Tab-separated table of C-alpha atoms in Angstrom:
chain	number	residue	atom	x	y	z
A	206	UNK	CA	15.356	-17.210	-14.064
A	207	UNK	CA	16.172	-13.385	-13.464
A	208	UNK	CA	14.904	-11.466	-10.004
A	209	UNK	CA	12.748	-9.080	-12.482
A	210	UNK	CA	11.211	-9.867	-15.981
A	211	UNK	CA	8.833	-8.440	-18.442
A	212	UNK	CA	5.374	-10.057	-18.884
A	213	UNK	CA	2.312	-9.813	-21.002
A	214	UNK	CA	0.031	-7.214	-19.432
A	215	UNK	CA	-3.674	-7.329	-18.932
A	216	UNK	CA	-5.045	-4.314	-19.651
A	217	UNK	CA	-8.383	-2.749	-20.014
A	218	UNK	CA	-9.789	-2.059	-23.713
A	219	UNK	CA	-9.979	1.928	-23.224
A	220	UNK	CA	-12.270	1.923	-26.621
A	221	UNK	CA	-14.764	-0.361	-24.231
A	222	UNK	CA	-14.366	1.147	-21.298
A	223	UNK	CA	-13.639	4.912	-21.310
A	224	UNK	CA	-11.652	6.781	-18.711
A	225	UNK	CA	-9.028	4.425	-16.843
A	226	UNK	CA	-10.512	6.864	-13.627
A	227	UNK	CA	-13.515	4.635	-14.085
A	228	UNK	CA	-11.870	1.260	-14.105
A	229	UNK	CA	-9.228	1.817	-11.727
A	230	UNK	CA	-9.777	1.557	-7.453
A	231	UNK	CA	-7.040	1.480	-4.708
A	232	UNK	CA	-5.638	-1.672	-3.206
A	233	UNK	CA	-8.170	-3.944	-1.833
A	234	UNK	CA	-7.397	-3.200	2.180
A	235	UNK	CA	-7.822	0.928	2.089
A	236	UNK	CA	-11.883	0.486	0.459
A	237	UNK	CA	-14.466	0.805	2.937
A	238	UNK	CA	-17.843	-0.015	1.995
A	239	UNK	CA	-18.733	3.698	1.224
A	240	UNK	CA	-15.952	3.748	-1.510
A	241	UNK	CA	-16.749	0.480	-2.996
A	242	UNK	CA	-20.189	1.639	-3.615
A	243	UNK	CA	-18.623	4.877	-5.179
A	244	UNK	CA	-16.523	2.865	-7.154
A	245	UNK	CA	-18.738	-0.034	-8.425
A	246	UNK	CA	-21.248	2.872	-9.574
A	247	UNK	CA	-18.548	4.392	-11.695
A	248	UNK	CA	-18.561	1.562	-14.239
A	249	UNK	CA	-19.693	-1.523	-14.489
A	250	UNK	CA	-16.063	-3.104	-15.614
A	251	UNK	CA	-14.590	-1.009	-12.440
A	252	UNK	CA	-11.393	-3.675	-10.922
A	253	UNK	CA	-13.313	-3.351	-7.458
A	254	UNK	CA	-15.666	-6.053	-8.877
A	255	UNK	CA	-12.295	-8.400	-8.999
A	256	UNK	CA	-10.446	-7.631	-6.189
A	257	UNK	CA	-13.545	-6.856	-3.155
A	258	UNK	CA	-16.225	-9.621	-5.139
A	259	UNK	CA	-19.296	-10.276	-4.098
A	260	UNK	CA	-21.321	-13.883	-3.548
A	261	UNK	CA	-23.995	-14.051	-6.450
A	262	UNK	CA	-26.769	-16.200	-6.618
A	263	UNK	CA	-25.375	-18.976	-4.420
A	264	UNK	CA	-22.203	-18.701	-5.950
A	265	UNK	CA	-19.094	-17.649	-3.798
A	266	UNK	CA	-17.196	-13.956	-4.067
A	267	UNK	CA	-13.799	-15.636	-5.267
A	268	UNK	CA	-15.742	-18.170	-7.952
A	269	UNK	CA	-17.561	-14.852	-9.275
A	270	UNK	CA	-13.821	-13.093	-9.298
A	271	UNK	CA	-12.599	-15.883	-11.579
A	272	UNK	CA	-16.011	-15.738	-13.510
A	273	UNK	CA	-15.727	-12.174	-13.918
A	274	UNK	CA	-12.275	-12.071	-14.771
A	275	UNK	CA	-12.664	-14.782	-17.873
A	276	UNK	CA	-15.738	-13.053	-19.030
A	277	UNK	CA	-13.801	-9.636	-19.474
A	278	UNK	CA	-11.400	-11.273	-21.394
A	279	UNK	CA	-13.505	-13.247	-23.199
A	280	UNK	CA	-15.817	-10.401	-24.671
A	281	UNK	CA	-12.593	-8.004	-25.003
A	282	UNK	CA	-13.385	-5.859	-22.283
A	283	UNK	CA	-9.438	-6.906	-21.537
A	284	UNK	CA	-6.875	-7.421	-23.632
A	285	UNK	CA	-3.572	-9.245	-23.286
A	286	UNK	CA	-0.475	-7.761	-24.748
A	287	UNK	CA	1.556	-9.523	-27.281
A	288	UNK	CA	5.104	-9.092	-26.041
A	289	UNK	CA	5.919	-9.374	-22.393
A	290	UNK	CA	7.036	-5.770	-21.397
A	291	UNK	CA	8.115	-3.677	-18.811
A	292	UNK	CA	5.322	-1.301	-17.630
A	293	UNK	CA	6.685	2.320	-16.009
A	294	UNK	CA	4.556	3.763	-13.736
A	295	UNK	CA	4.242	7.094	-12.078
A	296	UNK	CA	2.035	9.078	-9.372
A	297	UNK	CA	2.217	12.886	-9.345
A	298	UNK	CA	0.598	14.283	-6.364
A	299	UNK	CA	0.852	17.454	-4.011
A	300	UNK	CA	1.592	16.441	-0.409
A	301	UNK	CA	0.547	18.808	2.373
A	302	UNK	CA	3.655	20.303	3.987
A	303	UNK	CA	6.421	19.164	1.351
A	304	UNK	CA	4.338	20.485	-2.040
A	305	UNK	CA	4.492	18.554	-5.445
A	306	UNK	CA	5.938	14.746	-5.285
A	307	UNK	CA	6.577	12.382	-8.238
A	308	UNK	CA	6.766	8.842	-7.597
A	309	UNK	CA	8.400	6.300	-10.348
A	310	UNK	CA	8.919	2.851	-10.695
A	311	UNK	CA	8.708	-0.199	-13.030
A	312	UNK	CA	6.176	-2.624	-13.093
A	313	UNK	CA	7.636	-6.253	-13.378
A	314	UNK	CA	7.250	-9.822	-12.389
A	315	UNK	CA	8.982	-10.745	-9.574
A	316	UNK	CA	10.390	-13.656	-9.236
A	317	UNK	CA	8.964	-15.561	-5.528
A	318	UNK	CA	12.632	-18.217	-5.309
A	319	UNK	CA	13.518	-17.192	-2.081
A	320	UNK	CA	17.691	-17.498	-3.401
A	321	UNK	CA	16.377	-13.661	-4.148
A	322	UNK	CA	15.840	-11.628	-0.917
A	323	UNK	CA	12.683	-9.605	-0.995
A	324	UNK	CA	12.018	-9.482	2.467
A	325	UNK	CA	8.605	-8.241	4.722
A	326	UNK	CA	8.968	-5.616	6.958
A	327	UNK	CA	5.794	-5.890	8.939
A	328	UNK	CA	3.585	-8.459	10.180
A	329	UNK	CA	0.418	-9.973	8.902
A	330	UNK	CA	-2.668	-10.458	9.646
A	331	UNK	CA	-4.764	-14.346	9.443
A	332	UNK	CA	-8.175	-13.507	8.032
A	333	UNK	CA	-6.885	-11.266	5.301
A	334	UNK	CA	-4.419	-13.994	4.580
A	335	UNK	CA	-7.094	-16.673	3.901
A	336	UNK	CA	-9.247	-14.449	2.113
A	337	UNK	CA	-6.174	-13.113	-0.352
A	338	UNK	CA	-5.374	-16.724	-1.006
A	339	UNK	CA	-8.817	-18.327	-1.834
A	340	UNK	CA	-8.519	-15.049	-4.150
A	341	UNK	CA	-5.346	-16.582	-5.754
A	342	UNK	CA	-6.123	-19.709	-6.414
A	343	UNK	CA	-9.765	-19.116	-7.816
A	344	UNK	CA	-8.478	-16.258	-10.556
A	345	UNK	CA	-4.847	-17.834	-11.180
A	346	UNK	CA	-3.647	-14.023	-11.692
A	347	UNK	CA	-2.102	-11.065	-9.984
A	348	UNK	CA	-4.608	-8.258	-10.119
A	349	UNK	CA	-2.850	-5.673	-7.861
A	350	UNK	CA	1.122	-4.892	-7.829
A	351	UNK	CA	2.897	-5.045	-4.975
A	352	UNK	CA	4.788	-2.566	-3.899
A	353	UNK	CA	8.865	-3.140	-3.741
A	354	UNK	CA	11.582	-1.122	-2.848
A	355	UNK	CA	14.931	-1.650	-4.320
A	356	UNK	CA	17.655	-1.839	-1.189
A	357	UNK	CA	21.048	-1.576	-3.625
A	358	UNK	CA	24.372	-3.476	-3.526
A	359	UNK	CA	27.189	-1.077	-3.741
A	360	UNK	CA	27.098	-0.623	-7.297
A	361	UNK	CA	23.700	0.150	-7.963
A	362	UNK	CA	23.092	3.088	-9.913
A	363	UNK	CA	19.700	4.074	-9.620
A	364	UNK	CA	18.430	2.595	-12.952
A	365	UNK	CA	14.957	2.079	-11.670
A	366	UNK	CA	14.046	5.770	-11.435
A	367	UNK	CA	16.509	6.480	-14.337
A	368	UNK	CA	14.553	3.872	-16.671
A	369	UNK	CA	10.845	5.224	-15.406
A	370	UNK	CA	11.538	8.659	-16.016
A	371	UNK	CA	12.231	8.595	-19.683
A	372	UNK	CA	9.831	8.570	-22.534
A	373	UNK	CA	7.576	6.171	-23.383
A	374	UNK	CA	4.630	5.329	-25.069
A	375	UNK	CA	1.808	6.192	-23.002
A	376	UNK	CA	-0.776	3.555	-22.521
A	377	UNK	CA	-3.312	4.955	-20.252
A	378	UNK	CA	-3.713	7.817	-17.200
A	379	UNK	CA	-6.203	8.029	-14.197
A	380	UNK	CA	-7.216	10.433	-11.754
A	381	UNK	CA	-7.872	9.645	-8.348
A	382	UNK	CA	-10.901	11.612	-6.083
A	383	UNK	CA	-7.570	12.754	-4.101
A	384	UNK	CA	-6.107	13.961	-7.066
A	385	UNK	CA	-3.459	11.656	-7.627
A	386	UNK	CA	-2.262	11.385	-11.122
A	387	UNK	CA	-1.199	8.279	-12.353
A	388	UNK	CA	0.022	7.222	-15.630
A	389	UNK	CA	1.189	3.997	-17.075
A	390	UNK	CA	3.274	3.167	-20.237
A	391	UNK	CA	5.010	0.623	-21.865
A	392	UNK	CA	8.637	-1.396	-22.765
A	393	UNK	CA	9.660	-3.425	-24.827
A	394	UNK	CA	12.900	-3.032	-25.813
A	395	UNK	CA	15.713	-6.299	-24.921
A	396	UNK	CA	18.633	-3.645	-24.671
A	397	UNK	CA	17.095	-1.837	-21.943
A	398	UNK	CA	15.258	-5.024	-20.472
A	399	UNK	CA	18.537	-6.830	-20.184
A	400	UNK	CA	20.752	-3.463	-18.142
A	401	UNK	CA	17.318	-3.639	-15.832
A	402	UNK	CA	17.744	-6.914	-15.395
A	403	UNK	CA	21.826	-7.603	-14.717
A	404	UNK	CA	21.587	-4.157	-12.183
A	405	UNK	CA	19.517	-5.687	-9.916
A	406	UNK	CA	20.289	-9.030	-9.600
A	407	UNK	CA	22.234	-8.456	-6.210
A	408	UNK	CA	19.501	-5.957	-4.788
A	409	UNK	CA	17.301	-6.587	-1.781
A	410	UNK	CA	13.422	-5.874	-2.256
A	411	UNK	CA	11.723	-4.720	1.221
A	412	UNK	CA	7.834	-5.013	0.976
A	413	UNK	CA	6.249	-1.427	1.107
A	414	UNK	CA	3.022	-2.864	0.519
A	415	UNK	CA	1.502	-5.849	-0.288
A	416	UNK	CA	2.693	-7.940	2.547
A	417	UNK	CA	0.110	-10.384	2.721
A	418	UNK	CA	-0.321	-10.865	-1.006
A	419	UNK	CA	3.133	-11.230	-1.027
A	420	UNK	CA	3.774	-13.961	1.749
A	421	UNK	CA	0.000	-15.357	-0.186
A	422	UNK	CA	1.317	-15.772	-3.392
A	423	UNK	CA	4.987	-17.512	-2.279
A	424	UNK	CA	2.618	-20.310	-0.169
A	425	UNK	CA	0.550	-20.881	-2.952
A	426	UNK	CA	3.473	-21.580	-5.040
A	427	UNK	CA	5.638	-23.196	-2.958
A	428	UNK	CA	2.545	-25.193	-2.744
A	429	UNK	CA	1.055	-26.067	-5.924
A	430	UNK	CA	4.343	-25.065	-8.304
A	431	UNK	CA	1.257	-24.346	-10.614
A	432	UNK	CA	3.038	-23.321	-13.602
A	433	UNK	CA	3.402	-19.439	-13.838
A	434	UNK	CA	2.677	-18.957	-10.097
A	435	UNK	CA	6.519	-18.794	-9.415
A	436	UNK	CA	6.019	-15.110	-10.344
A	437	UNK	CA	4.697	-12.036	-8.899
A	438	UNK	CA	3.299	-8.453	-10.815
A	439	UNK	CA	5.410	-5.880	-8.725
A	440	UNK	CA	5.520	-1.957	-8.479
A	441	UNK	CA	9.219	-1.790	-7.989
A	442	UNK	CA	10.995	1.787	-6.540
A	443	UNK	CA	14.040	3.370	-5.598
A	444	UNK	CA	14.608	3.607	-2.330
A	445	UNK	CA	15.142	7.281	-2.287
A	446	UNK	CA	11.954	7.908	-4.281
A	447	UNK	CA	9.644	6.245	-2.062
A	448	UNK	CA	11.437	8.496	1.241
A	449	UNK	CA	9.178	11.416	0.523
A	450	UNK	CA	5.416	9.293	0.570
A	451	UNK	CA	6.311	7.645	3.952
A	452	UNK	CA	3.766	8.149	6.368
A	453	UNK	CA	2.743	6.831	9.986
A	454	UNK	CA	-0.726	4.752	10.120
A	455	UNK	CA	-2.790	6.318	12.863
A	456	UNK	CA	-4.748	4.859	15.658
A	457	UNK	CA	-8.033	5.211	16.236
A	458	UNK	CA	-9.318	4.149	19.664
A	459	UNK	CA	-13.505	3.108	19.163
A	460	UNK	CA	-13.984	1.492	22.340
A	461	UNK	CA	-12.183	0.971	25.698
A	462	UNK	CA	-12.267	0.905	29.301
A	463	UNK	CA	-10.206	3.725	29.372
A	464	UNK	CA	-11.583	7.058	29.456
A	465	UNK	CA	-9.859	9.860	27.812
A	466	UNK	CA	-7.770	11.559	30.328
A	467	UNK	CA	-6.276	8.107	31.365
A	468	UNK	CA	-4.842	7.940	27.898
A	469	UNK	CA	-3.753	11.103	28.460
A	470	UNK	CA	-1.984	10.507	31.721
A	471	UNK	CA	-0.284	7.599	29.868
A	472	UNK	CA	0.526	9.531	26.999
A	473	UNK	CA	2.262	12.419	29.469
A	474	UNK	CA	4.025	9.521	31.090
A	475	UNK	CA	5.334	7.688	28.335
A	476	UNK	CA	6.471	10.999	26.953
A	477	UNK	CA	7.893	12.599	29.744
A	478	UNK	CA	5.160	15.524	29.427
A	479	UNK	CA	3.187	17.404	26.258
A	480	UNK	CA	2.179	20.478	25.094
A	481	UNK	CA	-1.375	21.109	24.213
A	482	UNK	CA	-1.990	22.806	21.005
A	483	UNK	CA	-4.676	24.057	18.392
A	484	UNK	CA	-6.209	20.380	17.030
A	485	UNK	CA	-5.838	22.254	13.421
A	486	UNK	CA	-5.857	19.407	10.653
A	487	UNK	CA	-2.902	21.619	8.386
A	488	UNK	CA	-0.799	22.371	11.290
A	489	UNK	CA	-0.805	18.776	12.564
A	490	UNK	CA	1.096	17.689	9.197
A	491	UNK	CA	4.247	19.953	9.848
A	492	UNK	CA	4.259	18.769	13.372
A	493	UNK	CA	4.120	14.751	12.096
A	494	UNK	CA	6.781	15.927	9.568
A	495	UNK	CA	9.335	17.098	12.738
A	496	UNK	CA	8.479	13.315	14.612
A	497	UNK	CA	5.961	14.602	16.812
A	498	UNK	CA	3.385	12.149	18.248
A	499	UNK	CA	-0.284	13.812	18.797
A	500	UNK	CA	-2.867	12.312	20.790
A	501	UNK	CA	-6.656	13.717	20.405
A	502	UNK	CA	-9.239	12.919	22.999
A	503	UNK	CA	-12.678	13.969	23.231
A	504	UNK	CA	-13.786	15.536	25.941
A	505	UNK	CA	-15.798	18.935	27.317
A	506	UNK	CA	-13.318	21.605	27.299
A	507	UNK	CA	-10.697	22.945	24.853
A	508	UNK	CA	-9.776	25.108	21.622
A	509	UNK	CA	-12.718	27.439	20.536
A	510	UNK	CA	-12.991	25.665	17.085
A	511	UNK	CA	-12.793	22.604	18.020
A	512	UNK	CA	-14.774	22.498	21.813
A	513	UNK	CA	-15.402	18.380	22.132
A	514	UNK	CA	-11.427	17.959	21.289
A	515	UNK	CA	-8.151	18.314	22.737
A	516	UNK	CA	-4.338	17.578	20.894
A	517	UNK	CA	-1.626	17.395	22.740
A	518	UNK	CA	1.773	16.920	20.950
A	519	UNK	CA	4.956	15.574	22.257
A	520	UNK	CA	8.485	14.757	20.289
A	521	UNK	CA	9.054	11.327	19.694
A	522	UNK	CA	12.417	10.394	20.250
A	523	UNK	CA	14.205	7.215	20.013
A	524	UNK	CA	17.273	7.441	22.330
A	525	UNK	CA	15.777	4.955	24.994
A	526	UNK	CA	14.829	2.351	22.791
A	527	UNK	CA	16.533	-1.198	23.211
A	528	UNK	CA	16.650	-2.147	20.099
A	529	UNK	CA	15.268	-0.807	15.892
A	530	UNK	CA	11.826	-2.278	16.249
A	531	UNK	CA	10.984	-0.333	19.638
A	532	UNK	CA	12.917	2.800	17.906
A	533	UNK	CA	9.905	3.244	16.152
A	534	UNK	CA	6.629	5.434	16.477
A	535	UNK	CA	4.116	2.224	16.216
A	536	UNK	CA	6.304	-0.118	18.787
A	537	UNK	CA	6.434	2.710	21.024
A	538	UNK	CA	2.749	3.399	21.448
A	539	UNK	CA	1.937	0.197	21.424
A	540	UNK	CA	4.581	-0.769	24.590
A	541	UNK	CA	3.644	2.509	26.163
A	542	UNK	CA	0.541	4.395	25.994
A	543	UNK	CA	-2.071	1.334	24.505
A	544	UNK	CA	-0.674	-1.718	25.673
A	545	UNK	CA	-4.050	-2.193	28.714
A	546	UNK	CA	-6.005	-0.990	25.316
A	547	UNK	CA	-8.191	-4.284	23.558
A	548	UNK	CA	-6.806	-5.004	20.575
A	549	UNK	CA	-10.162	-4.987	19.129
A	550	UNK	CA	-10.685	-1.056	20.106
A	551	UNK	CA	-7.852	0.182	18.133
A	552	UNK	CA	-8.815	0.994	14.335
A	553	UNK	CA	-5.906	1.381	12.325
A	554	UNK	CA	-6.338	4.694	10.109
A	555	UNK	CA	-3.825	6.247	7.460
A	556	UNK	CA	-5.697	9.466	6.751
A	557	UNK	CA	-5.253	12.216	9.010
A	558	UNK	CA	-8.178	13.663	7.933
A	559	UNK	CA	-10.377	10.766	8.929
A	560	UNK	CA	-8.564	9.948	12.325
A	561	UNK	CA	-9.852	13.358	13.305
A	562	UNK	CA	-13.196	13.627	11.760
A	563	UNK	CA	-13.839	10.359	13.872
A	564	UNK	CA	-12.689	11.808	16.943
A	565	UNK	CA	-14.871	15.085	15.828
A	566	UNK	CA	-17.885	13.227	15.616
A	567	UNK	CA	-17.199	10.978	18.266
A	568	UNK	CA	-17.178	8.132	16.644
A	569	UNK	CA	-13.744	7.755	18.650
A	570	UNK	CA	-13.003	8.506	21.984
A	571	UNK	CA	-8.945	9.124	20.841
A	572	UNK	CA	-6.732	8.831	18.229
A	573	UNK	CA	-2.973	8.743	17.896
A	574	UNK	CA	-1.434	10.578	14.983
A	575	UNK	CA	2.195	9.151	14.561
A	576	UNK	CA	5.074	10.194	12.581
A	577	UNK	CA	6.702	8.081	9.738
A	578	UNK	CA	9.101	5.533	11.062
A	579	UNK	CA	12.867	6.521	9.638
A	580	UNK	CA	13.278	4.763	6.324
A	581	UNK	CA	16.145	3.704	6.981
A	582	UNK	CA	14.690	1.175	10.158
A	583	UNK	CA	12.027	0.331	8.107
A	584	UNK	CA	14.851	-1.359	5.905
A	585	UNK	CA	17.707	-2.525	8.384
A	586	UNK	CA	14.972	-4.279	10.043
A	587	UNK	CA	13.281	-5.899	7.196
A	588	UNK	CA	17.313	-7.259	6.210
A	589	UNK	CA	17.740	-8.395	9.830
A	590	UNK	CA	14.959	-10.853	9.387
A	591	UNK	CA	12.863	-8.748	11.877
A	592	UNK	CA	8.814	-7.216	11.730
A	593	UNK	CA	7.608	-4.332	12.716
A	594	UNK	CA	4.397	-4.571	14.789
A	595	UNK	CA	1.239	-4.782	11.629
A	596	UNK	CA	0.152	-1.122	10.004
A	597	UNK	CA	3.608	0.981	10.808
A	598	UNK	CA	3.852	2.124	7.607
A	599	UNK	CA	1.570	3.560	5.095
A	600	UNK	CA	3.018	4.210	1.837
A	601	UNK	CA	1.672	6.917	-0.201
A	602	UNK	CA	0.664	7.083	-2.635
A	603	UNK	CA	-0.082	3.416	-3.943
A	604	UNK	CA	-0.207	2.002	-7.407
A	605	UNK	CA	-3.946	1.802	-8.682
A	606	UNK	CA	-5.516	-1.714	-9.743
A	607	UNK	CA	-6.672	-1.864	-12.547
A	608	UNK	CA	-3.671	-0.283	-14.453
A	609	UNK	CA	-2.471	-3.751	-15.370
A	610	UNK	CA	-3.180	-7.310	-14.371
A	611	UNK	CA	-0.905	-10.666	-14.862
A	612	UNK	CA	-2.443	-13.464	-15.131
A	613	UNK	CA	-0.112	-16.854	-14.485
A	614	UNK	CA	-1.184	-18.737	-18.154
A	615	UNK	CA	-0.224	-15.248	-19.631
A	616	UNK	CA	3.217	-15.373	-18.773
């Protein structure tokens, strides 16, 4: 059994359905109740109604998934693809300080035998565990991809991005509000199946995202060896084409015993000083982009467009750190500035945007903007068999659901 295979896709009947922007709606754990009203009033068939269910009439959300699921299929609202195939993927998008970005991989199945390493690189969470595995084992399918990045042996040539990048038949293309582009299309062809499949027999896969459906789907089966659960429906990427959407995940502080200038004094501390500057959303980008930290606090006196808040920036450097995992931006602000924080206080946010709208509104009495953690410790510590603390990553942009689904009697 190969690392990577093709597999018959699930797809949405666009003659049924309309625009794929319709059907289509992030990964499950970046909705928030405003956008999965948004997006279950944008079609009746949108994937939100599979992945985020909802208890009906006595019957439980991940019964109704299942229900839901079979109905589609059965009334050809979905379709299943004859031949198992490789599905390219690509997201076009324009990122604030670095301008346009393309982003290309292959969606596969993965195999879960752990004689392949594909390796975390951050820790989980318990209730989103449970809730992602009663989610498994009531649909028997994989309705999101996970998101992969290829780690090469020596030899490896790149084939991922080379294979993605060529032209294919195009199945189907979705806008998202941000204005992410993404397009899916299809493969078939053993020749190119089988140099996909011999190149990256000897990689390691590091988890960009996905880690709990991930560690989820290996349990369940390791657990049941239900037949066609051995797999997984990946989004696998380069390495080097997944370095320019690496972002920090902010922290948003709701609630503490801490006022604001005694996360400042801890912030100063822990940094050795800071300079105060304008809290400008655009300008805070470039700074993030050089491995500044910024901390915003709420208060009663600072710039004139922006009186209630205060940012004060200071370079994050790694020098001091013992060890990879404290090396990076999350560890470090964790160990230093919110460690007498509750855990429960600190909202973890990957929009810059929204981090300082809530401190705006004062919904927050802080937030921490932090840089992206170097790509390269991401990786050497996911290979060392080591996690970064939960949410130090955010990897953007992320495969829509809804593009594809696998289910396991499928194939």
């Amino acid at each position: 059994m190969a690392l990577i295979e093709p597999f018959r896709g699930i797809r949405y009947n666009l003659e049924k359905v309309g625009s794929l922007s319709d059907v289509c709606a992030p990964p499950y754990d970046v909705i928030d109740e405003a956008e999965k009203r948004r997006l279950l009033e944008t079609s009746p068939y949108n994937s939100v109604r599979l992945i985020l269910p909802e208890d009906e009439d006595g019957e439980d959300r991940f019964s109704v998934a299942a229900r839901t699921l079979s109905e589609w299929m059965r009334q050809g609202i979905l379709l299943i693809d004859e031949q198992p195939s490789v599905y390219p993927y690509r997201m076009k998008y324009v990122h604030p300080s670095r301008g346009p970005q393309v982003t290309a991989g292959l969606v596969v199945s993965v195999s879960l035998d752990r004689r392949y390493r594909i390796v975390p690189h951050e820790r989980t969470m318990a209730k989103p565990l449970e809730e992602q595995m009663r989610l498994l084992a009531s649909t028997k399918a994989n309705l999101s991809p996970v998101y992969l990045l290829v780690v090469p042996a020596q030899e490896y040539s790149g084939v991922v991005t080379k294979v993605a990048l060529e032209d294919w038949p195009l199945l189907g293309e979705c806008t998202e509000p941000s204005g992410v582009e993404h397009c899916i299309y299809k493969i078939d062809e053993g020749d190119i199946l089988q140099e996909l499949q011999s190149s990256m027999e000897e990689a390691v896969l590091v988890i960009a995202d996905g880690h709990h459906r991930f560690e989820v789907a290996r349990s369940f089966w390791e657990a049941t060896r239900e037949p066609g659960s051995d797999r997984i429906m990946a989004l696998v990427v380069d390495l080097d084409q997944a370095a320019h959407g690496l972002q920090g995940t902010h922290r948003i502080i709701v609630g503490s015993a801490d006022d604001p200038e005694e996360l400042l004094k801890r912030f100063k501390a822990a940094c050795g000083g800071s300079e105060e500057i304008l809290p400008d959303p655009t300008s805070l980008y470039s700074l993030l982009d050089k491995g500044r930290v910024i901390l915003l606090t709420r208060h009663n006196a600072s710039s004139p467009k922006h009186p209630l808040v205060s940012a004060h920036c200071s370079i994050f450097t790694a020098s001091s750190a013992s060890n990879e995992i404290s090396s990076t931006p999350s560890a470090w602000v964790h160990d230093s500035v919110l460690n007498t924080v509750p855990q429960d206080a600190v909202v973890f946010e990957s929009s810059l945007e929204t981090a300082f709208a809530a401190v705006i509104e004062g919904k927050a009495v802080a937030a921490i903007l932090l840089p992206p953690p170097s790509l390269k410790v991401v990786t050497a510590v996911a290979r060392a068999g080591s996690l970064l603390p939960q949410k130090s990553t955010y990897f953007y942009p992320k495969p829509r659901t809804g593009a594809v689904f696998r289910r396991f009697d499928a194939g």
